[in-house]
Amino acid sequence: MAQDVNSPNFTIGVIGTGTMGRGIAQISVTGGFRVKMFDAQEGAAEKAQEFIHRMVSRAAEKGQMSEQDATAANGRLQIVGSLDEMADCGMVIEAIVENLDVKRAVFGELEGLVAEDTILASNTSSLSVTQIAAGCAKPERVAGFHFFNPVPLLKVVEVVDGEMTAPWVADKLDAIARKCGHEPVRTQDTPGFLVNHAGRGLYTEGVRILAEGIAEAHQVDDVMREGGANFRMGPFELMDTTGLDVSGVVMESIYEQFYQEPRFRPQAFIRNRMAAGLHGRKVGRGFYTYEDNKKVVPAAPAAPTDLPDSVWIGPEGHASTQVLADFLKGKVEIETGAKPSARAICMVAPMGRDATMTAIDLGIEAERTVAVDTLFGLEGRRTLMTTSVTDEGVRDLAHGVLASDGGAVTVIHDSPGFIAQRVIATIVNISSEIAQMRIATPEDINKAVSLGLAYPQGPLEFGDRLGASKIHAILTAMHDFYGDPRYRPSPWLTRRARLGISLMTPEA
Ligand SMILES: NC(=O)c1ccc[n+]([C@@H]2O[C@H](COP(=O)([O-])OP(=O)(O)OC[C@H]3O[C@@H](n4cnc5c(N)ncnc54)[C@H](O)[C@@H]3O)[C@@H](O)[C@H]2O)c1
Protein backbone atom coordinates (compact mmCIF):
# COMPACT_ATOMS: atom_id res chain seq x y z
CA MET A 1 0.00 0.00 0.00
CA ALA A 2 1.30 3.41 -1.05
CA GLN A 3 4.80 4.12 -2.31
CA ASP A 4 7.79 3.01 -0.27
CA VAL A 5 9.14 6.00 1.66
CA ASN A 6 12.60 4.43 1.56
CA SER A 7 12.68 4.40 -2.23
CA PRO A 8 15.10 7.00 -3.66
CA ASN A 9 12.31 8.08 -5.96
CA PHE A 10 9.80 8.86 -3.21
CA THR A 11 8.85 12.46 -3.88
CA ILE A 12 7.27 14.93 -1.50
CA GLY A 13 5.19 17.76 -2.93
CA VAL A 14 5.21 21.01 -0.93
CA ILE A 15 2.52 23.56 -1.75
CA GLY A 16 3.08 27.02 -0.34
CA THR A 17 6.72 27.96 0.17
CA GLY A 18 6.44 30.63 2.89
CA THR A 19 7.74 30.36 6.44
CA MET A 20 6.62 26.78 6.95
CA GLY A 21 6.72 25.32 3.44
CA ARG A 22 10.38 26.19 2.92
CA GLY A 23 11.32 24.63 6.28
CA ILE A 24 9.43 21.44 5.43
CA ALA A 25 11.07 21.31 1.99
CA GLN A 26 14.50 21.82 3.57
CA ILE A 27 14.24 18.96 6.07
CA SER A 28 12.73 16.75 3.36
CA VAL A 29 15.66 17.15 0.97
CA THR A 30 18.22 16.78 3.76
CA GLY A 31 16.28 13.69 4.88
CA GLY A 32 16.89 12.14 1.45
CA PHE A 33 13.57 12.82 -0.28
CA ARG A 34 13.05 14.38 -3.66
CA VAL A 35 10.92 17.52 -3.29
CA LYS A 36 8.72 19.42 -5.71
CA MET A 37 7.71 22.90 -4.52
CA PHE A 38 4.86 25.02 -5.79
CA ASP A 39 3.65 28.46 -4.77
CA ALA A 40 0.80 30.44 -6.31
CA GLN A 41 2.67 33.69 -5.90
CA GLU A 42 5.06 34.58 -8.67
CA GLY A 43 8.71 34.26 -7.62
CA ALA A 44 7.89 32.86 -4.14
CA ALA A 45 9.14 29.33 -4.84
CA GLU A 46 12.38 30.72 -6.32
CA LYS A 47 12.96 32.74 -3.16
CA ALA A 48 12.34 29.65 -1.04
CA GLN A 49 14.76 27.64 -3.19
CA GLU A 50 17.50 30.24 -2.73
CA PHE A 51 16.84 30.24 1.01
CA ILE A 52 17.02 26.45 1.28
CA HIS A 53 20.21 26.27 -0.81
CA ARG A 54 21.75 28.84 1.51
CA MET A 55 20.65 26.98 4.67
CA VAL A 56 21.87 23.61 3.40
CA SER A 57 25.24 25.05 2.30
CA ARG A 58 25.61 26.74 5.68
CA ALA A 59 24.97 23.42 7.43
CA ALA A 60 27.83 21.95 5.36
CA GLU A 61 30.12 24.87 6.25
CA LYS A 62 29.38 24.28 9.92
CA GLY A 63 30.28 20.63 9.52
CA GLN A 64 26.73 19.43 10.21
CA MET A 65 26.75 17.54 6.89
CA SER A 66 29.31 16.78 4.19
CA GLU A 67 29.69 19.00 1.10
CA GLN A 68 28.70 16.01 -0.97
CA ASP A 69 25.48 15.43 0.97
CA ALA A 70 24.64 19.14 0.80
CA THR A 71 25.07 19.19 -2.96
CA ALA A 72 22.96 16.04 -3.28
CA ALA A 73 20.24 17.55 -1.04
CA ASN A 74 20.11 20.77 -3.02
CA GLY A 75 19.96 18.69 -6.20
CA ARG A 76 16.82 16.92 -4.97
CA LEU A 77 14.90 20.20 -4.76
CA GLN A 78 12.80 21.17 -7.76
CA ILE A 79 10.39 24.03 -8.42
CA VAL A 80 7.25 23.23 -10.40
CA GLY A 81 5.00 25.71 -12.15
CA SER A 82 1.68 23.94 -11.62
CA LEU A 83 0.01 21.31 -9.45
CA ASP A 84 -0.13 18.96 -12.49
CA GLU A 85 3.55 18.30 -11.97
CA MET A 86 2.85 16.86 -8.51
CA ALA A 87 1.26 13.80 -10.16
CA ASP A 88 4.09 11.39 -9.21
CA CYS A 89 4.41 12.50 -5.58
CA GLY A 90 4.00 9.88 -2.82
CA MET A 91 2.92 12.56 -0.37
CA VAL A 92 1.84 16.16 -0.86
CA ILE A 93 1.77 18.61 2.04
CA GLU A 94 0.15 21.99 1.87
CA ALA A 95 1.46 24.95 3.89
CA ILE A 96 -0.68 27.63 2.28
CA VAL A 97 -2.96 30.28 3.72
CA GLU A 98 -4.93 29.18 6.83
CA ASN A 99 -8.33 29.10 5.13
CA LEU A 100 -10.61 26.05 5.02
CA ASP A 101 -12.12 26.77 1.60
CA VAL A 102 -8.76 27.43 -0.05
CA LYS A 103 -7.22 24.29 1.46
CA ARG A 104 -10.21 22.21 0.37
CA ALA A 105 -9.99 23.60 -3.15
CA VAL A 106 -6.29 22.71 -3.41
CA PHE A 107 -6.87 19.15 -2.10
CA GLY A 108 -9.85 18.78 -4.47
CA GLU A 109 -7.65 19.70 -7.42
CA LEU A 110 -4.83 17.41 -6.26
CA GLU A 111 -7.17 14.43 -5.99
CA GLY A 112 -7.72 14.55 -9.72
CA LEU A 113 -3.97 14.58 -10.40
CA VAL A 114 -2.14 12.26 -8.01
CA ALA A 115 -2.17 8.48 -7.62
CA GLU A 116 -4.88 6.74 -5.58
CA ASP A 117 -2.47 6.08 -2.71
CA THR A 118 -0.79 9.47 -2.51
CA ILE A 119 -1.06 10.92 0.98
CA LEU A 120 -2.52 14.41 1.23
CA ALA A 121 -1.27 16.20 4.34
CA SER A 122 -2.05 19.58 5.79
CA ASN A 123 0.21 21.72 7.96
CA THR A 124 -2.80 23.56 9.37
CA SER A 125 -2.41 24.70 12.97
CA SER A 126 -6.00 25.65 13.78
CA LEU A 127 -8.38 24.10 11.25
CA SER A 128 -9.98 20.70 11.67
CA VAL A 129 -8.23 18.05 9.58
CA THR A 130 -11.53 16.19 9.37
CA GLN A 131 -13.23 19.23 7.88
CA ILE A 132 -10.47 19.67 5.30
CA ALA A 133 -10.73 15.95 4.43
CA ALA A 134 -14.53 16.06 4.23
CA GLY A 135 -14.20 17.95 0.95
CA CYS A 136 -12.21 15.06 -0.59
CA ALA A 137 -13.46 11.98 -2.44
CA LYS A 138 -11.00 9.84 -0.43
CA PRO A 139 -10.84 11.41 3.04
CA GLU A 140 -9.04 8.33 4.41
CA ARG A 141 -5.75 9.43 2.79
CA VAL A 142 -5.88 12.90 4.35
CA ALA A 143 -4.06 13.67 7.61
CA GLY A 144 -2.54 16.56 9.50
CA PHE A 145 1.26 16.87 9.50
CA HIS A 146 1.79 19.84 11.78
CA PHE A 147 5.30 21.25 12.05
CA PHE A 148 6.54 24.08 14.27
CA ASN A 149 8.39 27.25 13.40
CA PRO A 150 11.35 27.20 12.76
CA VAL A 151 10.91 23.75 11.23
CA PRO A 152 14.57 22.66 11.08
CA LEU A 153 15.12 23.53 14.77
CA LEU A 154 11.92 22.30 16.42
CA LYS A 155 12.33 18.63 15.73
CA VAL A 156 8.83 17.43 16.41
CA VAL A 157 5.81 17.04 14.17
CA GLU A 158 2.23 16.23 15.06
CA VAL A 159 0.70 13.47 12.97
CA VAL A 160 -3.00 14.24 13.19
CA ASP A 161 -5.58 11.53 12.62
CA GLY A 162 -8.79 12.93 11.20
CA GLU A 163 -12.02 10.99 11.85
CA MET A 164 -11.65 9.24 8.50
CA THR A 165 -7.84 8.90 8.28
CA ALA A 166 -6.73 5.32 7.54
CA PRO A 167 -4.11 3.87 9.96
CA TRP A 168 -1.54 3.29 7.18
CA VAL A 169 -1.48 7.03 6.42
CA ALA A 170 -0.30 8.05 9.89
CA ASP A 171 2.21 5.15 9.88
CA LYS A 172 3.75 6.44 6.63
CA LEU A 173 3.86 9.98 7.99
CA ASP A 174 5.67 8.68 11.09
CA ALA A 175 8.28 7.08 8.84
CA ILE A 176 8.66 10.23 6.72
CA ALA A 177 9.09 12.37 9.85
CA ARG A 178 11.81 10.10 11.22
CA LYS A 179 13.72 10.16 7.92
CA CYS A 180 13.61 13.96 8.11
CA GLY A 181 15.14 13.81 11.61
CA HIS A 182 11.90 14.76 13.36
CA GLU A 183 10.07 12.98 16.19
CA PRO A 184 6.48 12.21 15.20
CA VAL A 185 3.81 12.44 17.89
CA ARG A 186 0.34 11.06 17.23
CA THR A 187 -2.70 13.10 18.09
CA GLN A 188 -6.42 13.03 17.51
CA ASP A 189 -8.01 15.81 15.48
CA THR A 190 -9.04 18.11 18.34
CA PRO A 191 -8.65 21.90 18.79
CA GLY A 192 -4.99 22.89 19.15
CA PHE A 193 -4.06 19.25 18.44
CA LEU A 194 -1.50 18.27 21.08
CA VAL A 195 1.14 20.98 21.53
CA ASN A 196 -1.11 24.04 21.33
CA HIS A 197 -3.65 22.35 23.59
CA ALA A 198 -1.09 21.29 26.21
CA GLY A 199 0.51 24.74 26.05
CA ARG A 200 -2.70 26.53 27.12
CA GLY A 201 -2.11 26.33 30.87
CA LEU A 202 0.95 28.57 30.96
CA TYR A 203 -0.96 31.36 29.21
CA THR A 204 -4.40 31.07 30.74
CA GLU A 205 -3.16 30.84 34.33
CA GLY A 206 -0.57 33.57 33.72
CA VAL A 207 -3.20 36.00 32.47
CA ARG A 208 -5.55 34.99 35.29
CA ILE A 209 -2.87 35.90 37.86
CA LEU A 210 -2.39 39.28 36.19
CA ALA A 211 -6.15 39.92 35.90
CA GLU A 212 -6.62 39.14 39.59
CA GLY A 213 -3.99 41.71 40.61
CA ILE A 214 -1.79 39.08 42.25
CA ALA A 215 1.45 40.02 40.49
CA GLU A 216 2.84 42.03 37.58
CA ALA A 217 3.59 40.37 34.24
CA HIS A 218 7.36 40.53 34.75
CA GLN A 219 7.02 39.00 38.23
CA VAL A 220 5.11 36.02 36.81
CA ASP A 221 7.81 35.58 34.15
CA ASP A 222 10.63 35.87 36.71
CA VAL A 223 9.07 33.20 38.92
CA MET A 224 8.44 30.79 36.04
CA ARG A 225 12.04 31.17 34.84
CA GLU A 226 13.97 31.37 38.09
CA GLY A 227 11.71 29.93 40.80
CA GLY A 228 12.71 26.31 40.23
CA ALA A 229 10.34 25.48 37.37
CA ASN A 230 13.10 26.61 34.96
CA PHE A 231 10.99 27.67 31.99
CA ARG A 232 13.01 29.37 29.26
CA MET A 233 10.39 32.12 29.05
CA GLY A 234 7.40 33.07 31.13
CA PRO A 235 3.92 33.47 29.61
CA PHE A 236 4.16 37.22 29.01
CA GLU A 237 7.58 37.03 27.39
CA LEU A 238 6.20 34.28 25.18
CA MET A 239 3.12 36.29 24.19
CA ASP A 240 5.32 39.29 23.39
CA THR A 241 7.59 37.10 21.26
CA THR A 242 4.82 35.36 19.30
CA GLY A 243 2.79 38.56 19.11
CA LEU A 244 -0.53 39.02 20.92
CA ASP A 245 -2.24 39.39 17.52
CA VAL A 246 -1.42 35.69 17.00
CA SER A 247 -1.45 34.23 20.53
CA GLY A 248 -4.55 36.21 21.58
CA VAL A 249 -6.48 34.82 18.62
CA VAL A 250 -5.33 31.26 19.41
CA MET A 251 -6.35 31.74 23.07
CA GLU A 252 -9.86 32.82 22.11
CA SER A 253 -10.23 30.25 19.34
CA ILE A 254 -9.29 27.24 21.49
CA TYR A 255 -11.66 28.42 24.24
CA GLU A 256 -14.51 28.70 21.73
CA GLN A 257 -13.69 25.45 19.91
CA PHE A 258 -13.91 23.53 23.20
CA TYR A 259 -17.38 24.99 23.75
CA GLN A 260 -16.16 27.53 26.31
CA GLU A 261 -14.36 25.05 28.51
CA PRO A 262 -13.47 27.14 31.63
CA ARG A 263 -9.94 25.73 31.76
CA PHE A 264 -9.13 27.68 28.59
CA ARG A 265 -10.95 30.92 29.44
CA PRO A 266 -8.82 33.98 28.59
CA GLN A 267 -9.32 37.32 30.37
CA ALA A 268 -11.06 40.41 29.02
CA PHE A 269 -7.89 42.51 29.04
CA ILE A 270 -6.42 40.31 26.30
CA ARG A 271 -9.02 41.53 23.80
CA ASN A 272 -8.41 45.16 24.79
CA ARG A 273 -4.67 44.83 24.46
CA MET A 274 -5.13 43.29 21.00
CA ALA A 275 -7.40 46.20 20.01
CA ALA A 276 -4.83 48.69 21.34
CA GLY A 277 -2.14 47.11 19.16
CA LEU A 278 0.02 46.09 22.14
CA HIS A 279 1.30 43.16 20.13
CA GLY A 280 4.69 42.79 21.73
CA ARG A 281 8.26 42.81 20.54
CA LYS A 282 7.51 43.43 16.85
CA VAL A 283 5.77 46.76 17.62
CA GLY A 284 8.00 47.67 20.56
CA ARG A 285 5.14 47.53 23.08
CA GLY A 286 3.40 44.64 24.74
CA PHE A 287 3.57 43.38 28.29
CA TYR A 288 7.05 44.89 28.18
CA THR A 289 8.37 47.84 26.24
CA TYR A 290 11.31 47.30 23.90
CA GLU A 291 14.13 49.67 23.12
CA ASP A 292 16.32 48.67 20.14
CA ASN A 293 14.48 45.33 20.28
CA LYS A 294 15.69 44.83 23.87
CA LYS A 295 13.18 44.17 26.62
CA VAL A 296 13.00 46.90 29.26
CA VAL A 297 12.55 45.32 32.69
CA PRO A 298 11.57 47.46 35.69
CA ALA A 299 14.48 47.64 38.14
CA ALA A 300 13.95 45.46 41.20
CA PRO A 301 13.80 47.51 44.43
CA ALA A 302 16.64 46.78 46.86
CA ALA A 303 15.78 44.04 49.33
CA PRO A 304 15.29 45.16 52.96
CA THR A 305 18.19 44.24 55.21
CA ASP A 306 16.54 44.12 58.67
CA LEU A 307 15.84 40.63 59.94
CA PRO A 308 13.05 39.51 62.28
CA ASP A 309 13.95 38.54 65.86
CA SER A 310 11.98 35.36 65.59
CA VAL A 311 9.99 33.46 62.93
CA TRP A 312 7.13 31.15 63.81
CA ILE A 313 6.71 28.48 61.15
CA GLY A 314 3.92 26.49 62.67
CA PRO A 315 3.88 23.09 64.31
CA GLU A 316 6.59 20.67 63.21
CA GLY A 317 5.81 17.72 61.11
CA HIS A 318 4.76 18.59 57.62
CA ALA A 319 7.08 18.73 54.66
CA SER A 320 6.62 22.35 53.64
CA THR A 321 7.39 23.51 57.20
CA GLN A 322 10.59 21.50 57.03
CA VAL A 323 11.70 23.36 53.88
CA LEU A 324 11.22 26.67 55.70
CA ALA A 325 12.98 25.42 58.84
CA ASP A 326 15.99 24.24 56.79
CA PHE A 327 16.22 27.60 55.08
CA LEU A 328 15.87 29.73 58.23
CA LYS A 329 18.23 27.66 60.36
CA GLY A 330 21.20 29.75 61.47
CA LYS A 331 19.65 32.95 60.11
CA VAL A 332 16.99 33.69 62.73
CA GLU A 333 15.37 32.17 65.78
CA ILE A 334 12.73 29.64 64.75
CA GLU A 335 9.56 28.93 66.70
CA THR A 336 7.59 25.73 66.15
CA GLY A 337 5.13 25.82 69.06
CA ALA A 338 1.38 25.69 68.76
CA LYS A 339 1.16 29.51 68.82
CA PRO A 340 3.67 32.25 67.94
CA SER A 341 5.29 34.32 70.69
CA ALA A 342 4.38 38.00 70.77
CA ARG A 343 7.62 39.07 69.02
CA ALA A 344 7.51 36.55 66.15
CA ILE A 345 6.45 37.05 62.58
CA CYS A 346 4.58 34.06 61.13
CA MET A 347 5.66 32.28 57.95
CA VAL A 348 3.46 29.62 56.41
CA ALA A 349 3.98 27.43 53.35
CA PRO A 350 0.55 26.42 52.03
CA MET A 351 -0.16 24.30 48.94
CA GLY A 352 -3.04 25.59 46.84
CA ARG A 353 -4.26 27.86 49.63
CA ASP A 354 -3.81 31.56 50.15
CA ALA A 355 -2.07 33.29 53.03
CA THR A 356 -5.19 34.88 54.52
CA MET A 357 -7.23 31.69 54.81
CA THR A 358 -4.20 29.78 56.08
CA ALA A 359 -3.72 32.35 58.87
CA ILE A 360 -7.42 32.20 59.80
CA ASP A 361 -7.41 28.40 59.91
CA LEU A 362 -4.23 28.30 62.04
CA GLY A 363 -5.73 30.87 64.41
CA ILE A 364 -2.83 33.30 63.95
CA GLU A 365 -3.01 37.02 63.23
CA ALA A 366 -3.20 37.71 59.49
CA GLU A 367 -1.44 41.06 60.13
CA ARG A 368 1.80 39.35 61.07
CA THR A 369 1.55 36.45 58.63
CA VAL A 370 3.27 35.93 55.27
CA ALA A 371 3.43 32.84 53.06
CA VAL A 372 6.33 31.36 51.10
CA ASP A 373 6.05 29.04 48.09
CA THR A 374 8.05 25.87 48.76
CA LEU A 375 6.84 23.81 45.77
CA PHE A 376 10.29 23.82 44.16
CA GLY A 377 12.23 24.29 47.41
CA LEU A 378 13.98 27.58 48.13
CA GLU A 379 17.10 27.22 45.99
CA GLY A 380 15.96 29.55 43.21
CA ARG A 381 13.93 32.77 43.27
CA ARG A 382 11.61 32.83 46.27
CA THR A 383 7.99 33.92 46.18
CA LEU A 384 6.77 35.80 49.26
CA MET A 385 3.04 36.40 49.59
CA THR A 386 1.16 38.70 51.95
CA THR A 387 -2.31 38.21 53.41
CA SER A 388 -4.90 40.91 52.66
CA VAL A 389 -3.80 42.74 55.83
CA THR A 390 -0.11 41.90 56.41
CA ASP A 391 1.76 44.82 58.06
CA GLU A 392 4.34 46.38 55.78
CA GLY A 393 6.96 45.98 58.49
CA VAL A 394 6.28 42.24 58.78
CA ARG A 395 6.44 41.85 55.01
CA ASP A 396 9.79 43.66 54.87
CA LEU A 397 11.31 41.60 57.69
CA ALA A 398 10.23 38.40 55.93
CA HIS A 399 11.64 39.74 52.67
CA GLY A 400 14.88 40.58 54.46
CA VAL A 401 15.41 37.09 55.79
CA LEU A 402 14.46 35.44 52.47
CA ALA A 403 16.98 37.68 50.69
CA SER A 404 19.68 37.43 53.38
CA ASP A 405 21.76 34.91 51.42
CA GLY A 406 21.62 37.07 48.26
CA GLY A 407 18.74 35.12 46.71
CA ALA A 408 16.10 36.90 44.60
CA VAL A 409 12.63 37.40 46.08
CA THR A 410 9.35 38.22 44.33
CA VAL A 411 6.72 39.75 46.59
CA ILE A 412 3.11 39.16 45.49
CA HIS A 413 -0.41 39.72 46.74
CA ASP A 414 -2.50 36.92 48.18
CA SER A 415 -3.22 34.00 45.87
CA PRO A 416 -4.31 30.42 46.41
CA GLY A 417 -1.27 28.65 44.94
CA PHE A 418 1.07 31.66 44.68
CA ILE A 419 2.32 31.78 41.04
CA ALA A 420 4.31 28.61 40.35
CA GLN A 421 1.92 26.22 42.12
CA ARG A 422 -1.12 27.34 40.20
CA VAL A 423 0.58 27.57 36.82
CA ILE A 424 2.29 24.18 37.11
CA ALA A 425 -0.83 22.51 38.52
CA THR A 426 -2.87 23.90 35.62
CA ILE A 427 -0.33 22.66 33.06
CA VAL A 428 -0.25 19.17 34.60
CA ASN A 429 -4.05 19.10 34.83
CA ILE A 430 -4.61 20.02 31.19
CA SER A 431 -2.15 17.37 30.04
CA SER A 432 -3.79 14.82 32.32
CA GLU A 433 -7.08 15.63 30.61
CA ILE A 434 -5.43 15.21 27.18
CA ALA A 435 -4.34 11.72 28.29
CA GLN A 436 -7.81 11.04 29.71
CA MET A 437 -9.50 12.04 26.45
CA ARG A 438 -7.13 9.69 24.58
CA ILE A 439 -6.00 12.59 22.38
CA ALA A 440 -2.43 11.35 22.74
CA THR A 441 -0.39 8.91 24.82
CA PRO A 442 1.40 10.13 27.98
CA GLU A 443 4.77 9.56 26.27
CA ASP A 444 3.77 11.63 23.25
CA ILE A 445 2.38 14.41 25.47
CA ASN A 446 5.73 14.76 27.23
CA LYS A 447 7.72 14.48 24.01
CA ALA A 448 5.56 16.98 22.12
CA VAL A 449 5.66 19.62 24.85
CA SER A 450 9.34 19.37 25.67
CA LEU A 451 10.36 19.41 21.97
CA GLY A 452 7.63 21.68 20.55
CA LEU A 453 7.42 24.20 23.39
CA ALA A 454 10.91 23.72 24.83
CA TYR A 455 9.56 23.21 28.35
CA PRO A 456 12.22 21.95 30.75
CA GLN A 457 10.19 18.76 31.27
CA GLY A 458 7.09 17.16 29.82
CA PRO A 459 3.95 18.14 31.80
CA LEU A 460 3.29 14.65 33.13
CA GLU A 461 6.95 14.34 34.12
CA PHE A 462 6.54 17.61 36.03
CA GLY A 463 3.53 16.10 37.77
CA ASP A 464 5.40 12.93 38.70
CA ARG A 465 8.44 14.86 39.93
CA LEU A 466 6.36 17.04 42.25
CA GLY A 467 3.92 14.27 43.12
CA ALA A 468 0.51 13.67 41.59
CA SER A 469 -1.13 13.88 45.01
CA LYS A 470 0.44 17.29 45.70
CA ILE A 471 -0.73 18.61 42.31
CA HIS A 472 -4.17 17.17 43.01
CA ALA A 473 -4.25 18.83 46.46
CA ILE A 474 -3.28 22.22 44.97
CA LEU A 475 -6.06 22.03 42.38
CA THR A 476 -8.65 20.81 44.87
CA ALA A 477 -7.84 23.66 47.26
CA MET A 478 -8.06 26.20 44.42
CA HIS A 479 -11.31 24.67 43.23
CA ASP A 480 -12.77 24.88 46.75
CA PHE A 481 -11.68 28.48 47.16
CA TYR A 482 -12.79 29.87 43.81
CA GLY A 483 -15.66 27.52 43.02
CA ASP A 484 -14.47 27.87 39.43
CA PRO A 485 -14.67 24.66 37.37
CA ARG A 486 -11.45 25.61 35.56
CA TYR A 487 -9.58 24.15 38.57
CA ARG A 488 -11.44 20.83 38.79
CA PRO A 489 -8.90 18.03 38.65
CA SER A 490 -8.97 15.73 35.62
CA PRO A 491 -10.16 12.17 36.35
CA TRP A 492 -6.76 10.98 35.05
CA LEU A 493 -4.98 12.99 37.73
CA THR A 494 -7.47 12.20 40.52
CA ARG A 495 -7.29 8.45 40.03
CA ARG A 496 -3.51 8.28 39.71
CA ALA A 497 -3.04 10.57 42.71
CA ARG A 498 -5.36 8.42 44.83
CA LEU A 499 -3.73 5.20 43.62
CA GLY A 500 -0.28 6.65 44.29
CA ILE A 501 0.96 5.79 40.79
CA SER A 502 2.72 7.66 38.00
CA LEU A 503 0.79 10.01 35.73
CA MET A 504 2.39 8.06 32.86
CA THR A 505 0.41 4.93 33.79
CA PRO A 506 -1.87 4.09 30.86
CA GLU A 507 -5.48 3.06 31.40
CA ALA A 508 -5.83 -0.72 31.63
N1 LIG B 1 3.97 30.36 10.75
C1 LIG B 1 3.87 29.49 11.75
O1 LIG B 1 4.44 29.66 12.84
C2 LIG B 1 3.06 28.23 11.55
C3 LIG B 1 3.29 27.13 12.39
C4 LIG B 1 2.60 25.94 12.18
C5 LIG B 1 1.68 25.86 11.15
N2 LIG B 1 1.44 26.94 10.36
C6 LIG B 1 0.47 26.78 9.26
O2 LIG B 1 1.19 26.61 8.05
C7 LIG B 1 0.47 27.18 6.96
C8 LIG B 1 1.34 28.21 6.25
O3 LIG B 1 1.76 29.18 7.16
P1 LIG B 1 3.02 30.13 6.87
O4 LIG B 1 3.30 30.85 8.14
O5 LIG B 1 4.11 29.35 6.21
O6 LIG B 1 2.39 31.15 5.80
P2 LIG B 1 3.14 32.11 4.79
O7 LIG B 1 2.23 33.24 4.54
O8 LIG B 1 4.54 32.38 5.24
O9 LIG B 1 3.25 31.23 3.46
C9 LIG B 1 2.14 30.79 2.74
C10 LIG B 1 2.54 30.63 1.30
O10 LIG B 1 1.49 29.96 0.63
C11 LIG B 1 1.29 30.57 -0.64
N3 LIG B 1 -0.10 30.30 -1.03
C12 LIG B 1 -1.22 30.83 -0.51
N4 LIG B 1 -2.29 30.29 -1.11
C13 LIG B 1 -1.84 29.40 -2.02
C14 LIG B 1 -2.47 28.50 -2.93
N5 LIG B 1 -3.79 28.43 -3.02
N6 LIG B 1 -1.69 27.70 -3.68
C15 LIG B 1 -0.34 27.77 -3.59
N7 LIG B 1 0.31 28.60 -2.76
C16 LIG B 1 -0.44 29.39 -1.98
C17 LIG B 1 1.60 32.02 -0.42
O11 LIG B 1 1.96 32.65 -1.63
C18 LIG B 1 2.77 31.94 0.57
O12 LIG B 1 4.02 31.91 -0.09
C19 LIG B 1 -0.81 27.73 7.57
O13 LIG B 1 -1.80 26.74 7.46
C20 LIG B 1 -0.44 27.95 9.02
O14 LIG B 1 -1.56 27.90 9.87
C21 LIG B 1 2.13 28.11 10.53
Short mmCIF file of C-alpha atoms in Angstrom, two decimals, residues 1-6 10 90 115-119 138 140-141 165-173:
data_model
loop_
_atom_site.label_atom_id
_atom_site.label_comp_id
_atom_site.label_asym_id
_atom_site.label_seq_id
_atom_site.Cartn_x
_atom_site.Cartn_y
_atom_site.Cartn_z
CA MET A 1 0.00 0.00 0.00
CA ALA A 2 1.30 3.41 -1.05
CA GLN A 3 4.80 4.12 -2.31
CA ASP A 4 7.79 3.01 -0.27
CA VAL A 5 9.14 6.00 1.66
CA ASN A 6 12.60 4.43 1.56
CA PHE A 10 9.80 8.86 -3.21
CA GLY A 90 4.00 9.88 -2.82
CA ALA A 115 -2.17 8.48 -7.62
CA GLU A 116 -4.88 6.74 -5.58
CA ASP A 117 -2.47 6.08 -2.71
CA THR A 118 -0.79 9.47 -2.51
CA ILE A 119 -1.06 10.92 0.98
CA LYS A 138 -11.00 9.84 -0.43
CA GLU A 140 -9.04 8.33 4.41
CA ARG A 141 -5.75 9.43 2.79
CA THR A 165 -7.84 8.90 8.28
CA ALA A 166 -6.73 5.32 7.54
CA PRO A 167 -4.11 3.87 9.96
CA TRP A 168 -1.54 3.29 7.18
CA VAL A 169 -1.48 7.03 6.42
CA ALA A 170 -0.30 8.05 9.89
CA ASP A 171 2.21 5.15 9.88
CA LYS A 172 3.75 6.44 6.63
CA LEU A 173 3.86 9.98 7.99
#
